[in-house]
Amino acid sequence: MCVSAVVLLIGMVAGVVMGIRQDFLLSPAHAHLNLVGGVLLFLFGLYYRLVPAAGHSQLARIQGVMHIIGGIMFPVGIGITLLANHAYAAIPIIGSLIVLAAMALFVVIVLRTERSGTA
């Protein structure tokens, strides 16, 4: 949850800077950083706090690390790609696939926890 708070702060500062400069080229990166890197990560942490059985599993640790990596790589890659005329498109693609895998793993964790009755 601490990582999500820091990511959200960085995303908000980036948004304010874009607004001051009136340069919104990086708005897709800003939006993805806030939503994927900040909000989703916070919601995962909230679920893990509310359902400790899910949060203490090894899968939850793996899912969290995957989401942090992908949730930062994806929007940063979008920004780099926008600034470099799409020369580095592989970075956000790989980041988005990591985020997708982390989300799928979260679904598995939730379903396992709900089925086991420990939720």
PDB file of C-alpha atoms in Angstrom:
ATOM      1  CA  MET A   1       0.000   0.000   0.000  1.00  0.00           C
ATOM      2  CA  CYS A   2       2.963   2.299   0.589  1.00  0.00           C
ATOM      3  CA  VAL A   3       4.163   1.809  -2.986  1.00  0.00           C
ATOM      4  CA  SER A   4       0.702   2.678  -4.304  1.00  0.00           C
ATOM      5  CA  ALA A   5       0.626   5.896  -2.272  1.00  0.00           C
ATOM      6  CA  VAL A   6       4.027   6.962  -3.623  1.00  0.00           C
ATOM      7  CA  VAL A   7       3.033   6.082  -7.195  1.00  0.00           C
ATOM      8  CA  LEU A   8      -0.183   8.096  -6.844  1.00  0.00           C
ATOM      9  CA  LEU A   9       1.745  11.076  -5.516  1.00  0.00           C
ATOM     10  CA  ILE A  10       4.159  10.912  -8.455  1.00  0.00           C
ATOM     11  CA  GLY A  11       1.234  10.606 -10.870  1.00  0.00           C
ATOM     12  CA  MET A  12      -0.533  13.594  -9.341  1.00  0.00           C
ATOM     13  CA  VAL A  13       2.614  15.723  -9.461  1.00  0.00           C
ATOM     14  CA  ALA A  14       3.073  14.745 -13.127  1.00  0.00           C
ATOM     15  CA  GLY A  15      -0.515  15.814 -13.799  1.00  0.00           C
ATOM     16  CA  VAL A  16      -0.013  19.172 -12.106  1.00  0.00           C
ATOM     17  CA  VAL A  17       3.197  19.758 -14.073  1.00  0.00           C
ATOM     18  CA  MET A  18       1.381  18.916 -17.324  1.00  0.00           C
ATOM     19  CA  GLY A  19      -1.371  21.353 -16.409  1.00  0.00           C
ATOM     20  CA  ILE A  20       1.046  24.153 -15.560  1.00  0.00           C
ATOM     21  CA  ARG A  21       2.915  23.643 -18.828  1.00  0.00           C
ATOM     22  CA  GLN A  22      -0.293  23.110 -20.812  1.00  0.00           C
ATOM     23  CA  ASP A  23       1.483  20.152 -22.469  1.00  0.00           C
ATOM     24  CA  PHE A  24      -0.645  17.019 -22.299  1.00  0.00           C
ATOM     25  CA  LEU A  25       1.425  14.756 -24.558  1.00  0.00           C
ATOM     26  CA  LEU A  26       2.091  12.413 -21.641  1.00  0.00           C
ATOM     27  CA  SER A  27      -1.505  12.288 -20.370  1.00  0.00           C
ATOM     28  CA  PRO A  28      -1.906   8.596 -21.352  1.00  0.00           C
ATOM     29  CA  ALA A  29       1.168   7.730 -19.259  1.00  0.00           C
ATOM     30  CA  HIS A  30      -0.135   9.884 -16.381  1.00  0.00           C
ATOM     31  CA  ALA A  31      -3.551   8.184 -16.466  1.00  0.00           C
ATOM     32  CA  HIS A  32      -2.084   4.680 -16.576  1.00  0.00           C
ATOM     33  CA  LEU A  33       0.377   5.455 -13.789  1.00  0.00           C
ATOM     34  CA  ASN A  34      -2.448   6.653 -11.544  1.00  0.00           C
ATOM     35  CA  LEU A  35      -4.922   3.908 -12.361  1.00  0.00           C
ATOM     36  CA  VAL A  36      -2.748   0.851 -12.929  1.00  0.00           C
ATOM     37  CA  GLY A  37       0.243   1.756 -10.776  1.00  0.00           C
ATOM     38  CA  GLY A  38      -1.610   3.479  -7.963  1.00  0.00           C
ATOM     39  CA  VAL A  39      -5.308   2.697  -7.653  1.00  0.00           C
ATOM     40  CA  LEU A  40      -5.231  -0.986  -8.610  1.00  0.00           C
ATOM     41  CA  LEU A  41      -2.232  -1.647  -6.384  1.00  0.00           C
ATOM     42  CA  PHE A  42      -4.019   0.075  -3.492  1.00  0.00           C
ATOM     43  CA  LEU A  43      -7.155  -2.020  -4.062  1.00  0.00           C
ATOM     44  CA  PHE A  44      -5.107  -5.218  -4.064  1.00  0.00           C
ATOM     45  CA  GLY A  45      -3.495  -4.176  -0.796  1.00  0.00           C
ATOM     46  CA  LEU A  46      -6.889  -3.355   0.671  1.00  0.00           C
ATOM     47  CA  TYR A  47      -8.227  -6.800  -0.254  1.00  0.00           C
ATOM     48  CA  TYR A  48      -5.165  -8.464   1.254  1.00  0.00           C
ATOM     49  CA  ARG A  49      -5.645  -6.484   4.478  1.00  0.00           C
ATOM     50  CA  LEU A  50      -9.355  -7.344   4.643  1.00  0.00           C
ATOM     51  CA  VAL A  51      -8.714 -11.013   3.832  1.00  0.00           C
ATOM     52  CA  PRO A  52      -5.467 -11.879   5.633  1.00  0.00           C
ATOM     53  CA  ALA A  53      -5.583 -15.508   4.475  1.00  0.00           C
ATOM     54  CA  ALA A  54      -5.194 -14.274   0.907  1.00  0.00           C
ATOM     55  CA  GLY A  55      -2.601 -11.639   1.741  1.00  0.00           C
ATOM     56  CA  HIS A  56      -0.234 -13.976   3.562  1.00  0.00           C
ATOM     57  CA  SER A  57       0.120 -16.416   0.682  1.00  0.00           C
ATOM     58  CA  GLN A  58       3.200 -16.725  -1.489  1.00  0.00           C
ATOM     59  CA  LEU A  59       0.974 -16.127  -4.537  1.00  0.00           C
ATOM     60  CA  ALA A  60      -0.043 -12.743  -3.115  1.00  0.00           C
ATOM     61  CA  ARG A  61       3.600 -11.727  -2.767  1.00  0.00           C
ATOM     62  CA  ILE A  62       4.342 -12.812  -6.325  1.00  0.00           C
ATOM     63  CA  GLN A  63       1.237 -11.017  -7.596  1.00  0.00           C
ATOM     64  CA  GLY A  64       2.169  -7.828  -5.774  1.00  0.00           C
ATOM     65  CA  VAL A  65       5.728  -7.786  -7.092  1.00  0.00           C
ATOM     66  CA  MET A  66       4.516  -8.532 -10.614  1.00  0.00           C
ATOM     67  CA  HIS A  67       1.984  -5.723 -10.443  1.00  0.00           C
ATOM     68  CA  ILE A  68       4.515  -3.220  -9.098  1.00  0.00           C
ATOM     69  CA  ILE A  69       6.948  -4.054 -11.910  1.00  0.00           C
ATOM     70  CA  GLY A  70       4.300  -4.019 -14.631  1.00  0.00           C
ATOM     71  CA  GLY A  71       2.383  -1.110 -13.129  1.00  0.00           C
ATOM     72  CA  ILE A  72       5.478   1.076 -13.368  1.00  0.00           C
ATOM     73  CA  MET A  73       6.921  -0.357 -16.588  1.00  0.00           C
ATOM     74  CA  PHE A  74       3.636   0.053 -18.490  1.00  0.00           C
ATOM     75  CA  PRO A  75       3.060   3.818 -17.991  1.00  0.00           C
ATOM     76  CA  VAL A  76       6.763   4.684 -18.081  1.00  0.00           C
ATOM     77  CA  GLY A  77       6.970   2.744 -21.339  1.00  0.00           C
ATOM     78  CA  ILE A  78       3.993   4.668 -22.689  1.00  0.00           C
ATOM     79  CA  GLY A  79       5.759   7.929 -21.856  1.00  0.00           C
ATOM     80  CA  ILE A  80       9.039   6.836 -23.429  1.00  0.00           C
ATOM     81  CA  THR A  81       7.220   5.616 -26.517  1.00  0.00           C
ATOM     82  CA  LEU A  82       5.321   8.892 -26.900  1.00  0.00           C
ATOM     83  CA  LEU A  83       8.497  10.939 -26.522  1.00  0.00           C
ATOM     84  CA  ALA A  84      10.547   8.724 -28.862  1.00  0.00           C
ATOM     85  CA  ASN A  85       7.997   8.464 -31.703  1.00  0.00           C
ATOM     86  CA  HIS A  86       7.005   4.894 -30.848  1.00  0.00           C
ATOM     87  CA  ALA A  87      10.578   3.622 -31.081  1.00  0.00           C
ATOM     88  CA  TYR A  88      10.281   1.718 -27.791  1.00  0.00           C
ATOM     89  CA  ALA A  89       6.806   0.235 -28.119  1.00  0.00           C
ATOM     90  CA  ALA A  90       7.961  -3.078 -26.671  1.00  0.00           C
ATOM     91  CA  ILE A  91       8.338  -1.553 -23.185  1.00  0.00           C
ATOM     92  CA  PRO A  92       4.652  -0.724 -22.602  1.00  0.00           C
ATOM     93  CA  ILE A  93       3.580  -3.915 -24.353  1.00  0.00           C
ATOM     94  CA  ILE A  94       5.683  -6.047 -22.005  1.00  0.00           C
ATOM     95  CA  GLY A  95       4.565  -3.951 -19.020  1.00  0.00           C
ATOM     96  CA  SER A  96       0.907  -4.381 -19.945  1.00  0.00           C
ATOM     97  CA  LEU A  97       1.347  -8.143 -20.280  1.00  0.00           C
ATOM     98  CA  ILE A  98       2.948  -8.277 -16.828  1.00  0.00           C
ATOM     99  CA  VAL A  99       0.008  -6.283 -15.414  1.00  0.00           C
ATOM    100  CA  LEU A 100      -2.433  -8.618 -17.156  1.00  0.00           C
ATOM    101  CA  ALA A 101      -0.669 -11.679 -15.700  1.00  0.00           C
ATOM    102  CA  ALA A 102      -0.704 -10.080 -12.234  1.00  0.00           C
ATOM    103  CA  MET A 103      -4.427  -9.373 -12.561  1.00  0.00           C
ATOM    104  CA  ALA A 104      -5.093 -12.963 -13.640  1.00  0.00           C
ATOM    105  CA  LEU A 105      -3.113 -14.175 -10.634  1.00  0.00           C
ATOM    106  CA  PHE A 106      -5.183 -11.899  -8.387  1.00  0.00           C
ATOM    107  CA  VAL A 107      -8.367 -13.474  -9.765  1.00  0.00           C
ATOM    108  CA  VAL A 108      -6.958 -16.914  -8.947  1.00  0.00           C
ATOM    109  CA  ILE A 109      -6.126 -15.764  -5.402  1.00  0.00           C
ATOM    110  CA  VAL A 110      -9.605 -14.308  -4.850  1.00  0.00           C
ATOM    111  CA  LEU A 111     -11.361 -17.399  -6.223  1.00  0.00           C
ATOM    112  CA  ARG A 112      -9.212 -19.759  -4.138  1.00  0.00           C
ATOM    113  CA  THR A 113      -9.793 -17.726  -1.000  1.00  0.00           C
ATOM    114  CA  GLU A 114     -13.546 -17.510  -1.567  1.00  0.00           C
ATOM    115  CA  ARG A 115     -13.853 -21.222  -2.308  1.00  0.00           C
ATOM    116  CA  SER A 116     -11.854 -22.207   0.735  1.00  0.00           C
ATOM    117  CA  GLY A 117     -14.168 -20.197   2.971  1.00  0.00           C
ATOM    118  CA  THR A 118     -11.327 -18.215   4.559  1.00  0.00           C
ATOM    119  CA  ALA A 119     -12.548 -14.913   3.113  1.00  0.00           C
TER     120      ALA A 119
END
